[in-house]
Coordinates of C-alpha atoms in Angstrom, one line a residue:
M14 CA 68.3 -28.5 -172.6
T15 CA 68.7 -24.7 -173.2
T16 CA 70.7 -22.2 -171.2
T17 CA 70.9 -18.5 -171.0
T18 CA 72.7 -16.7 -173.8
T19 CA 74.9 -13.6 -173.7
T20 CA 74.8 -10.3 -175.6
A21 CA 78.5 -10.6 -176.3
P22 CA 79.7 -13.1 -179.0
A23 CA 79.4 -16.6 -177.6
P24 CA 82.6 -18.6 -177.5
D25 CA 82.8 -21.9 -179.3
A26 CA 81.4 -24.8 -177.4
A27 CA 84.9 -26.2 -177.2
E28 CA 86.2 -23.0 -175.6
R29 CA 83.5 -22.5 -173.0
A30 CA 84.1 -24.2 -169.6
T31 CA 81.4 -26.7 -168.7
F32 CA 80.6 -28.9 -165.7
E33 CA 78.5 -32.1 -165.2
S34 CA 75.6 -32.7 -162.9
I35 CA 75.8 -36.1 -161.3
D36 CA 73.2 -38.5 -160.0
P37 CA 74.4 -38.9 -156.4
A38 CA 72.9 -42.4 -156.0
T39 CA 74.8 -43.9 -159.0
G40 CA 77.5 -41.5 -160.1
D41 CA 76.0 -41.3 -163.6
V42 CA 76.2 -38.0 -165.5
V43 CA 72.8 -36.3 -165.7
G44 CA 73.6 -33.3 -167.8
V45 CA 76.3 -30.9 -168.9
H46 CA 76.0 -27.1 -168.2
P47 CA 78.1 -24.0 -169.0
V48 CA 80.2 -22.3 -166.3
H49 CA 78.9 -18.7 -166.7
D50 CA 81.5 -16.1 -165.9
E51 CA 81.2 -12.5 -164.8
T52 CA 80.6 -11.2 -168.3
D53 CA 77.8 -13.7 -168.8
V54 CA 76.2 -12.9 -165.5
R55 CA 76.3 -9.1 -166.1
A56 CA 74.7 -9.7 -169.5
A57 CA 71.9 -11.7 -168.0
V58 CA 71.3 -8.9 -165.4
A59 CA 71.2 -6.4 -168.3
R60 CA 68.6 -8.4 -170.1
A61 CA 66.6 -8.7 -167.0
R62 CA 66.8 -4.9 -166.5
A63 CA 65.6 -4.4 -170.1
S64 CA 62.5 -6.5 -169.4
A65 CA 61.8 -5.2 -165.9
D66 CA 59.8 -2.1 -167.0
W67 CA 57.6 -4.3 -169.3
W68 CA 56.9 -6.8 -166.5
A69 CA 56.2 -4.2 -163.9
G70 CA 54.0 -2.3 -166.4
L71 CA 51.7 -5.4 -166.8
G72 CA 50.3 -4.6 -163.4
F73 CA 48.9 -7.1 -161.0
D74 CA 46.3 -8.5 -163.3
G75 CA 48.7 -9.1 -166.2
R76 CA 51.3 -10.7 -164.0
R77 CA 48.8 -12.9 -162.3
E78 CA 47.7 -14.2 -165.7
V79 CA 51.3 -15.0 -166.7
L80 CA 52.0 -16.7 -163.4
T81 CA 48.8 -18.7 -163.7
Q82 CA 49.8 -20.0 -167.1
W83 CA 53.3 -20.8 -165.8
R84 CA 51.7 -22.7 -162.9
G85 CA 49.7 -24.7 -165.4
V86 CA 52.8 -25.6 -167.4
I87 CA 54.6 -26.8 -164.3
T88 CA 51.6 -28.8 -163.1
R89 CA 50.9 -30.5 -166.4
R90 CA 54.6 -31.5 -166.6
L91 CA 55.0 -32.3 -163.0
A92 CA 56.3 -35.9 -163.6
Q93 CA 59.0 -34.5 -165.9
L94 CA 60.2 -31.9 -163.3
C95 CA 60.1 -34.5 -160.5
D96 CA 62.3 -36.8 -162.6
V97 CA 64.9 -34.1 -163.0
V98 CA 64.8 -33.4 -159.2
H99 CA 65.2 -37.2 -158.6
Q100 CA 68.1 -37.5 -160.9
E101 CA 70.1 -34.6 -159.6
T102 CA 69.3 -35.0 -155.8
G103 CA 68.7 -38.8 -155.6
K104 CA 65.5 -38.2 -153.5
P105 CA 62.6 -40.5 -154.1
H106 CA 60.0 -39.4 -156.7
G107 CA 57.4 -39.0 -154.0
D108 CA 59.5 -36.6 -152.1
A109 CA 60.3 -34.7 -155.3
Q110 CA 56.6 -34.4 -156.0
L111 CA 55.9 -33.2 -152.5
E112 CA 58.3 -30.3 -152.8
C113 CA 57.1 -29.4 -156.3
A114 CA 53.4 -29.5 -155.1
L115 CA 54.3 -27.0 -152.3
A116 CA 56.1 -24.8 -154.8
I117 CA 53.1 -24.7 -157.1
D118 CA 50.8 -23.8 -154.2
H119 CA 53.1 -20.9 -153.2
L120 CA 53.2 -19.7 -156.8
A121 CA 49.4 -19.7 -156.9
W122 CA 49.2 -17.7 -153.6
A123 CA 51.8 -15.1 -154.6
G124 CA 50.2 -14.4 -157.9
S125 CA 46.7 -14.1 -156.6
H126 CA 47.5 -12.1 -153.5
A127 CA 50.1 -9.6 -154.7
E128 CA 47.7 -6.8 -155.4
K129 CA 46.0 -7.1 -152.0
V130 CA 49.3 -7.0 -150.2
L131 CA 51.2 -4.5 -152.3
G132 CA 48.6 -2.4 -153.9
R133 CA 48.1 1.3 -153.1
R134 CA 46.0 2.0 -150.0
R135 CA 45.0 5.1 -148.2
V136 CA 46.3 5.8 -144.7
S137 CA 45.4 8.3 -142.1
P138 CA 47.4 11.6 -142.3
G139 CA 46.8 12.4 -138.6
L140 CA 45.2 15.5 -137.1
L141 CA 48.2 17.9 -137.6
L142 CA 48.2 17.2 -141.3
A143 CA 44.5 16.6 -141.8
N144 CA 44.5 18.5 -145.1
Q145 CA 46.7 15.8 -146.7
A146 CA 45.6 12.7 -148.4
A147 CA 48.1 10.0 -147.6
S148 CA 48.8 6.7 -149.3
V149 CA 51.3 3.9 -149.5
E150 CA 52.1 1.2 -152.0
Y151 CA 54.9 -1.3 -152.6
L152 CA 56.7 -1.0 -155.9
P153 CA 59.1 -3.6 -157.5
L154 CA 62.8 -3.2 -157.0
G155 CA 63.7 -4.1 -160.5
V156 CA 66.0 -7.1 -160.8
V157 CA 66.3 -9.7 -158.1
G158 CA 69.1 -12.2 -157.9
V159 CA 68.5 -15.6 -156.3
I160 CA 71.1 -18.1 -155.2
G161 CA 69.4 -21.4 -154.5
P162 CA 70.3 -24.6 -152.6
W163 CA 70.5 -28.2 -153.7
N164 CA 68.4 -29.9 -151.0
Y165 CA 65.1 -28.6 -152.2
P166 CA 66.0 -27.2 -155.6
V167 CA 62.4 -26.3 -156.6
F168 CA 60.5 -25.4 -153.4
T169 CA 63.2 -23.3 -151.7
P170 CA 64.3 -21.0 -154.6
M171 CA 60.7 -20.7 -155.7
G172 CA 60.0 -19.1 -152.4
S173 CA 62.0 -16.2 -153.6
I174 CA 61.5 -16.5 -157.4
A175 CA 57.7 -16.7 -157.3
Y176 CA 57.3 -13.9 -154.8
A177 CA 59.8 -11.6 -156.6
L178 CA 58.0 -12.1 -159.9
A179 CA 54.6 -11.6 -158.4
A180 CA 55.8 -8.3 -156.9
G181 CA 56.8 -7.1 -160.4
N182 CA 60.6 -7.9 -160.5
T183 CA 62.5 -9.9 -163.1
V184 CA 64.9 -12.6 -161.7
V185 CA 68.3 -14.0 -162.4
F186 CA 68.7 -17.3 -160.7
K187 CA 71.9 -19.2 -159.9
P188 CA 71.0 -22.7 -158.8
S189 CA 73.4 -25.0 -156.9
E190 CA 76.1 -26.6 -159.1
L191 CA 74.6 -29.9 -157.9
T192 CA 71.1 -29.2 -159.4
P193 CA 71.6 -26.9 -162.4
G194 CA 69.1 -28.9 -164.5
V195 CA 66.3 -28.1 -162.2
G196 CA 66.9 -24.4 -162.4
T197 CA 67.2 -24.6 -166.2
W198 CA 63.9 -26.5 -166.4
L199 CA 62.1 -23.8 -164.4
A200 CA 63.4 -21.0 -166.5
D201 CA 62.7 -22.8 -169.8
S202 CA 59.1 -23.5 -168.7
L203 CA 58.4 -19.8 -168.0
R204 CA 60.0 -18.8 -171.3
E205 CA 57.4 -21.0 -173.1
V206 CA 54.7 -18.7 -171.6
V207 CA 56.6 -15.5 -172.3
P208 CA 59.2 -16.1 -175.0
D209 CA 60.0 -12.5 -175.8
H210 CA 61.0 -11.2 -172.4
D211 CA 63.6 -12.3 -169.9
L212 CA 61.6 -12.7 -166.8
L213 CA 63.5 -15.6 -165.3
Q214 CA 67.1 -16.4 -166.4
V215 CA 69.4 -19.0 -165.1
V216 CA 73.2 -18.7 -164.8
T217 CA 75.0 -21.9 -163.9
G218 CA 78.4 -22.6 -162.4
Y219 CA 80.3 -22.7 -159.1
G220 CA 80.9 -20.2 -156.3
E221 CA 82.5 -17.7 -158.7
T222 CA 79.3 -17.5 -160.7
G223 CA 77.3 -16.8 -157.5
A224 CA 79.9 -14.1 -156.5
A225 CA 79.5 -12.5 -159.9
L226 CA 75.7 -12.3 -159.4
C227 CA 76.3 -10.6 -156.0
R228 CA 78.4 -7.9 -157.8
A229 CA 76.4 -7.6 -161.0
G230 CA 74.1 -4.8 -160.0
V231 CA 70.9 -6.6 -159.0
D232 CA 68.6 -4.6 -156.7
K233 CA 68.4 -7.3 -154.1
L234 CA 69.8 -10.8 -153.6
A235 CA 68.1 -13.7 -151.9
F236 CA 70.4 -16.5 -150.7
T237 CA 69.7 -19.9 -149.3
G238 CA 72.6 -22.0 -148.0
S239 CA 75.1 -22.4 -145.2
T240 CA 75.8 -19.7 -142.7
A241 CA 79.4 -19.5 -143.7
T242 CA 78.6 -19.0 -147.4
G243 CA 75.8 -16.6 -146.4
K244 CA 78.5 -14.4 -144.7
R245 CA 80.5 -14.4 -147.9
V246 CA 77.5 -13.5 -149.9
M247 CA 76.8 -10.6 -147.6
A248 CA 80.4 -9.4 -147.9
A249 CA 80.2 -9.4 -151.7
C250 CA 76.9 -7.6 -151.8
A251 CA 78.1 -5.0 -149.3
E252 CA 80.6 -3.8 -152.0
T253 CA 77.7 -2.4 -153.9
L254 CA 75.3 -1.9 -151.0
T255 CA 73.1 -4.5 -152.4
P256 CA 70.5 -5.6 -149.8
V257 CA 70.2 -9.3 -149.1
V258 CA 67.8 -11.9 -147.7
I259 CA 69.7 -14.7 -146.0
E260 CA 68.1 -18.1 -145.2
A261 CA 71.0 -19.9 -143.6
G262 CA 71.6 -23.0 -141.5
G263 CA 69.4 -24.5 -138.8
K264 CA 69.7 -26.8 -135.8
D265 CA 66.0 -27.1 -135.1
A266 CA 64.7 -28.6 -131.9
L267 CA 61.6 -30.6 -131.1
L268 CA 60.1 -30.3 -127.6
V269 CA 58.0 -33.2 -126.2
D270 CA 56.1 -32.4 -123.1
E271 CA 54.8 -35.0 -120.6
D272 CA 51.2 -34.7 -121.8
A273 CA 52.1 -35.1 -125.5
D274 CA 50.7 -37.7 -127.8
L275 CA 54.0 -39.8 -127.9
D276 CA 53.1 -41.8 -131.0
A277 CA 52.4 -38.7 -133.0
A278 CA 55.5 -37.0 -131.6
A279 CA 57.7 -40.0 -132.5
E280 CA 56.3 -40.2 -136.0
A281 CA 56.8 -36.5 -136.5
A282 CA 60.4 -36.6 -135.1
A283 CA 61.2 -39.5 -137.5
W284 CA 59.9 -37.6 -140.5
G285 CA 61.5 -34.3 -139.4
A286 CA 64.9 -35.9 -138.8
F287 CA 65.1 -38.5 -141.6
A288 CA 63.0 -37.2 -144.6
N289 CA 65.1 -36.1 -147.5
A290 CA 68.0 -38.0 -145.9
G291 CA 68.0 -35.3 -143.2
Q292 CA 69.0 -32.7 -145.7
T293 CA 66.4 -30.1 -144.5
C294 CA 67.4 -26.7 -143.1
A295 CA 64.3 -26.7 -140.9
G296 CA 64.5 -30.5 -140.2
V297 CA 64.6 -31.9 -136.7
E298 CA 68.1 -32.3 -135.4
R299 CA 67.6 -32.1 -131.6
V300 CA 64.8 -33.5 -129.4
Y301 CA 64.2 -32.5 -125.8
V302 CA 61.8 -34.8 -124.0
H303 CA 60.2 -34.5 -120.5
E304 CA 61.8 -37.0 -118.1
R305 CA 58.5 -38.6 -117.4
V306 CA 58.0 -39.8 -121.0
H307 CA 61.6 -39.8 -122.2
D308 CA 62.2 -43.6 -122.2
R309 CA 59.0 -44.4 -123.9
F310 CA 59.5 -41.7 -126.6
V311 CA 63.0 -43.1 -127.4
E312 CA 61.5 -46.6 -127.8
L313 CA 58.9 -45.3 -130.2
L314 CA 61.4 -43.2 -132.2
A315 CA 63.8 -46.1 -132.4
E316 CA 61.1 -48.3 -133.7
R317 CA 60.2 -45.9 -136.5
A318 CA 63.9 -45.2 -137.3
R319 CA 64.5 -49.0 -137.9
G320 CA 61.6 -48.9 -140.4
V321 CA 63.4 -46.4 -142.6
H322 CA 66.4 -47.1 -144.8
A323 CA 68.3 -45.2 -147.4
G324 CA 68.9 -46.8 -150.8
T325 CA 67.8 -47.0 -154.4
D326 CA 65.4 -50.0 -154.1
V327 CA 61.6 -49.5 -154.2
E328 CA 61.3 -50.0 -150.4
A329 CA 63.8 -47.2 -149.7
K330 CA 62.2 -44.2 -147.9
I331 CA 65.2 -41.9 -148.3
G332 CA 67.9 -41.4 -150.9
P333 CA 71.6 -40.7 -150.9
M334 CA 73.5 -37.7 -149.5
T335 CA 73.3 -35.3 -152.4
M336 CA 76.5 -33.5 -151.7
P337 CA 79.4 -36.0 -151.2
G338 CA 81.3 -33.8 -148.8
Q339 CA 78.4 -33.8 -146.4
L340 CA 79.2 -37.4 -145.6
D341 CA 82.3 -36.3 -143.8
V342 CA 80.3 -33.8 -141.7
V343 CA 77.8 -36.5 -140.6
R344 CA 80.6 -39.0 -139.9
R345 CA 82.5 -36.4 -137.8
H346 CA 79.4 -35.4 -135.8
V347 CA 78.4 -39.0 -135.0
D348 CA 82.0 -40.0 -134.1
D349 CA 82.3 -37.0 -131.8
A350 CA 79.0 -37.8 -130.1
L351 CA 80.0 -41.4 -129.4
A352 CA 83.5 -40.5 -128.3
R353 CA 82.1 -38.1 -125.7
G354 CA 79.8 -40.6 -124.1
G355 CA 76.8 -40.6 -126.4
R356 CA 75.0 -43.8 -127.4
A357 CA 73.5 -44.9 -130.7
V358 CA 70.1 -46.4 -130.1
V359 CA 69.8 -46.9 -133.8
G360 CA 72.5 -46.6 -136.4
G361 CA 75.8 -45.1 -135.4
A362 CA 79.3 -44.9 -137.0
E363 CA 78.6 -47.9 -139.2
A364 CA 75.5 -46.2 -140.6
V365 CA 77.6 -43.7 -142.6
G366 CA 78.5 -45.2 -145.9
D367 CA 80.0 -44.1 -149.2
R368 CA 76.8 -42.6 -150.6
F369 CA 74.1 -43.3 -148.1
V370 CA 73.6 -42.7 -144.4
Q371 CA 71.1 -44.9 -142.5
P372 CA 68.9 -43.3 -139.8
T373 CA 70.8 -42.7 -136.5
V374 CA 69.3 -41.9 -133.1
L375 CA 71.7 -40.7 -130.5
V376 CA 71.1 -40.3 -126.7
D377 CA 73.2 -39.1 -123.8
V378 CA 75.1 -36.7 -126.1
P379 CA 76.7 -33.7 -124.3
E380 CA 75.2 -30.3 -125.2
D381 CA 78.5 -28.9 -126.3
S382 CA 79.2 -31.7 -128.8
E383 CA 79.2 -31.0 -132.6
A384 CA 76.1 -33.2 -133.0
V385 CA 74.2 -30.7 -130.9
T386 CA 75.8 -27.3 -131.7
E387 CA 76.5 -27.6 -135.4
E388 CA 74.2 -28.3 -138.3
T389 CA 74.6 -31.9 -139.3
F390 CA 72.4 -32.0 -142.4
G391 CA 72.0 -35.8 -142.4
P392 CA 69.5 -38.4 -141.1
T393 CA 70.7 -38.2 -137.5
V394 CA 69.0 -36.9 -134.4
T395 CA 70.0 -36.4 -130.7
V396 CA 67.5 -37.0 -127.9
R397 CA 68.0 -35.5 -124.4
K398 CA 66.0 -36.0 -121.2
V399 CA 64.9 -32.7 -119.5
R400 CA 63.3 -32.1 -116.2
D401 CA 60.6 -29.9 -117.7
M402 CA 59.8 -27.7 -120.7
D403 CA 61.5 -24.7 -119.1
E404 CA 64.8 -26.5 -119.4
A405 CA 63.9 -27.5 -122.9
V406 CA 63.2 -23.9 -123.9
E407 CA 66.5 -22.8 -122.3
L408 CA 68.5 -25.5 -124.1
T409 CA 66.8 -24.7 -127.4
N410 CA 67.5 -21.0 -127.2
A411 CA 71.1 -21.6 -126.1
G412 CA 72.1 -22.5 -129.7
K413 CA 73.3 -20.0 -132.2
Y414 CA 70.7 -21.0 -134.8
G415 CA 67.1 -19.9 -134.8
L416 CA 65.3 -21.1 -137.9
G417 CA 62.4 -23.4 -137.0
S418 CA 61.2 -25.5 -134.1
A419 CA 58.4 -27.9 -133.1
I420 CA 56.5 -28.6 -129.9
F421 CA 54.3 -31.6 -128.9
T422 CA 52.0 -30.8 -126.0
A423 CA 48.4 -31.0 -125.1
K424 CA 48.0 -27.6 -123.4
R425 CA 51.1 -25.3 -123.5
G426 CA 51.8 -25.0 -127.2
D427 CA 51.2 -21.3 -127.7
D428 CA 53.1 -20.3 -124.6
L429 CA 56.1 -22.4 -125.3
A430 CA 56.1 -21.3 -129.0
R431 CA 56.3 -17.7 -128.0
R432 CA 59.3 -18.3 -125.8
L433 CA 61.4 -20.1 -128.4
R434 CA 63.9 -17.8 -130.2
T435 CA 63.1 -19.1 -133.7
G436 CA 61.5 -17.7 -136.7
M437 CA 58.8 -20.4 -136.9
T438 CA 57.3 -23.0 -134.7
S439 CA 54.9 -25.9 -135.4
I440 CA 52.7 -27.2 -132.6
N441 CA 51.9 -30.9 -132.7
S442 CA 53.5 -31.3 -136.2
V443 CA 56.8 -30.6 -137.8
I444 CA 57.8 -28.1 -140.6
S445 CA 54.1 -27.3 -141.3
F446 CA 54.9 -23.6 -141.4
A447 CA 56.9 -24.1 -144.6
G448 CA 53.8 -25.3 -146.5
V449 CA 51.5 -22.5 -145.5
P450 CA 51.7 -19.8 -148.2
T451 CA 50.4 -17.1 -145.9
L452 CA 53.2 -17.5 -143.3
P453 CA 56.6 -15.9 -143.5
F454 CA 59.6 -18.2 -143.6
G455 CA 63.0 -17.2 -142.1
G456 CA 65.1 -17.3 -139.0
V457 CA 67.1 -15.3 -136.5
G458 CA 70.7 -15.5 -135.3
D459 CA 73.0 -17.6 -137.4
S460 CA 69.9 -18.8 -139.4
G461 CA 69.8 -15.4 -141.2
F462 CA 67.3 -12.6 -141.6
G463 CA 64.6 -11.4 -144.0
R464 CA 61.6 -13.4 -144.9
I465 CA 60.2 -15.3 -147.9
H466 CA 56.6 -16.5 -148.3
G467 CA 53.4 -14.8 -147.2
P468 CA 52.8 -11.0 -147.3
D469 CA 56.2 -10.4 -145.8
G470 CA 57.8 -12.4 -148.6
L471 CA 56.0 -10.2 -151.2
R472 CA 57.1 -7.0 -149.5
E473 CA 60.6 -8.3 -149.2
F474 CA 61.1 -7.7 -152.9
T475 CA 59.6 -4.2 -153.0
Y476 CA 60.2 -0.8 -151.6
A477 CA 57.5 1.2 -149.8
K478 CA 56.4 4.3 -151.7
A479 CA 54.7 7.0 -149.5
V480 CA 52.7 9.8 -151.2
T481 CA 50.9 12.8 -149.8
R482 CA 48.5 15.1 -151.7
T483 CA 47.2 18.4 -150.5
R484 CA 43.4 18.3 -150.4
F485 CA 42.7 21.8 -149.1
K486 CA 44.5 24.8 -147.6
A487 CA 45.6 24.0 -144.1
P488 CA 44.0 26.2 -141.4
L489 CA 47.2 25.8 -139.5
N490 CA 50.1 25.6 -141.8
L491 CA 53.2 24.3 -140.0
T492 CA 55.6 24.2 -143.0
T493 CA 56.0 27.9 -143.8
F494 CA 58.3 30.8 -142.7
E495 CA 55.1 32.8 -142.3
R496 CA 54.1 30.9 -139.3
T497 CA 53.3 33.3 -136.4
P498 CA 53.9 33.1 -132.7
E499 CA 50.1 32.8 -132.2
Q500 CA 50.1 29.7 -134.4
D501 CA 53.0 28.2 -132.5
T502 CA 50.9 28.6 -129.3
M503 CA 48.0 27.0 -131.0
V504 CA 50.2 24.0 -131.9
A505 CA 51.4 23.7 -128.3
T506 CA 47.9 23.8 -127.0
L507 CA 46.8 21.2 -129.5
L508 CA 49.6 18.9 -128.6
L509 CA 48.8 19.3 -124.9
A510 CA 45.2 18.3 -125.5
L511 CA 46.1 15.4 -127.7
H512 CA 49.1 13.9 -125.9
G513 CA 49.8 15.6 -122.6
R514 CA 47.1 14.3 -120.3
A515 CA 48.3 14.1 -116.7
T516 CA 46.6 10.8 -116.2
Q517 CA 49.1 9.2 -118.6
L518 CA 52.0 9.9 -116.2
P519 CA 52.2 7.1 -113.6
K520 CA 52.8 8.0 -110.0
L521 CA 56.2 7.1 -108.6
P522 CA 56.0 4.5 -105.7
R523 CA 56.9 5.9 -102.3
R524 CA 60.2 4.4 -101.1
P525 CA 61.0 3.5 -97.5
V526 CA 62.8 6.2 -95.4
E527 CA 65.8 3.9 -94.8
T528 CA 66.4 3.4 -98.5
I529 CA 66.2 7.1 -99.2
R530 CA 68.6 8.0 -96.4
G531 CA 70.9 5.3 -97.5
L532 CA 71.1 6.9 -100.9
G533 CA 71.9 10.3 -99.4
G534 CA 68.5 11.8 -100.3
R535 CA 65.6 13.3 -98.4
R536 CA 62.2 11.9 -97.8
R537 CA 59.6 13.4 -100.1
G538 CA 56.1 14.3 -99.1

């Protein structure tokens, strides 16, 4: 297992601080990694800077070829990568393969569509500057820093890494201290394709390493993690005016209308709430169900929840909690919900163990409880009865998070989706938006800002370059001290003809005499 090196003399192995990555299901040591300090991080950024011009200079075709080769390496060694994910997160191999497959698909899309999205294109100069040829293109920033999470250690950071690389940037990636081996594997696989240039480097360690990356002079930093940590990342980046993309927490809601396919809705709710042991930023944590179908939906969801269990056996559908400290959060939220009048239809306080949490379905939970207002990040879900979808929308939007959402309905999907204050919505499915490479991914409110994936995700790692070129001498030159009063009159006449039509001015409604007199005015007309 290789790691990034430094330009400064490397300390002896005995002198360098290291840390272990642990299999959360067994407690076994999976690997040992260096704790990179500020000097190491700055050296990695410097190497990335030295390779940035070469990478940008390859152009869209050259970069697409490299990314295609990298995609091939990842695909051919998919089982190997999935095993690293499984060991460091504890998730089943099938779930690891699913996230890797989605990452590969996004990598393919970014590499093949970068030119269409970012390449130079002509735009209209307008009538006043008709003598100019105008164009815009999107150029790489240079070096992008990425701080990734542990819950989806391939798919989530690749949403930034793949798009930043396709846009022409080099990348320095700091994976979670819980999944450093995954990040190292990705960097090593790209280095096999391009051994002589530092396109993707990994720096490993704890929060101090991430803070060093924020201050190391990258041109933009993409962060995925909790809202609290996102705020600290922003504060560190603000010291050097480094722009950021923040993909933070979520408390996603699923709305079930009276005309919904309840079997499909219950199956989707179970997957959205319990898959990956509930450790999904855009997973389902709240469900609002129309009162006419509420009881039947709860029965169906409970039935599916009882068919899922966490463990290490071959029948287990979900694995352990990857971060041990998250067990305390889940336990606190469940206890608070029960203490305040909620009921556990499935699971409950006893479902929270030392490493695993069994699926838990809570009903009658107050809206101001922690299980409803704060991100739980475990295999638990609250279900609330609502009088109609208007109330469901109101309750959904009342939360501080606004990442994703889902709606099950036969007729009103588009209308309800538009009213939800979330960055993404799936209609009659859950989390589908994350797997579509052409769609942007990101939230509002405490869920962060900026977008990865899709055309927006490519542009996120560029800056717009606007260019004008004079094609012929302007008959009416506006940018000269030799402009005459006659020419100013011509400009005013032209503006009036273009933009001053009287029909564009709406007529004011005539108000009643009593209203006018009450305001101390006089009747007009």
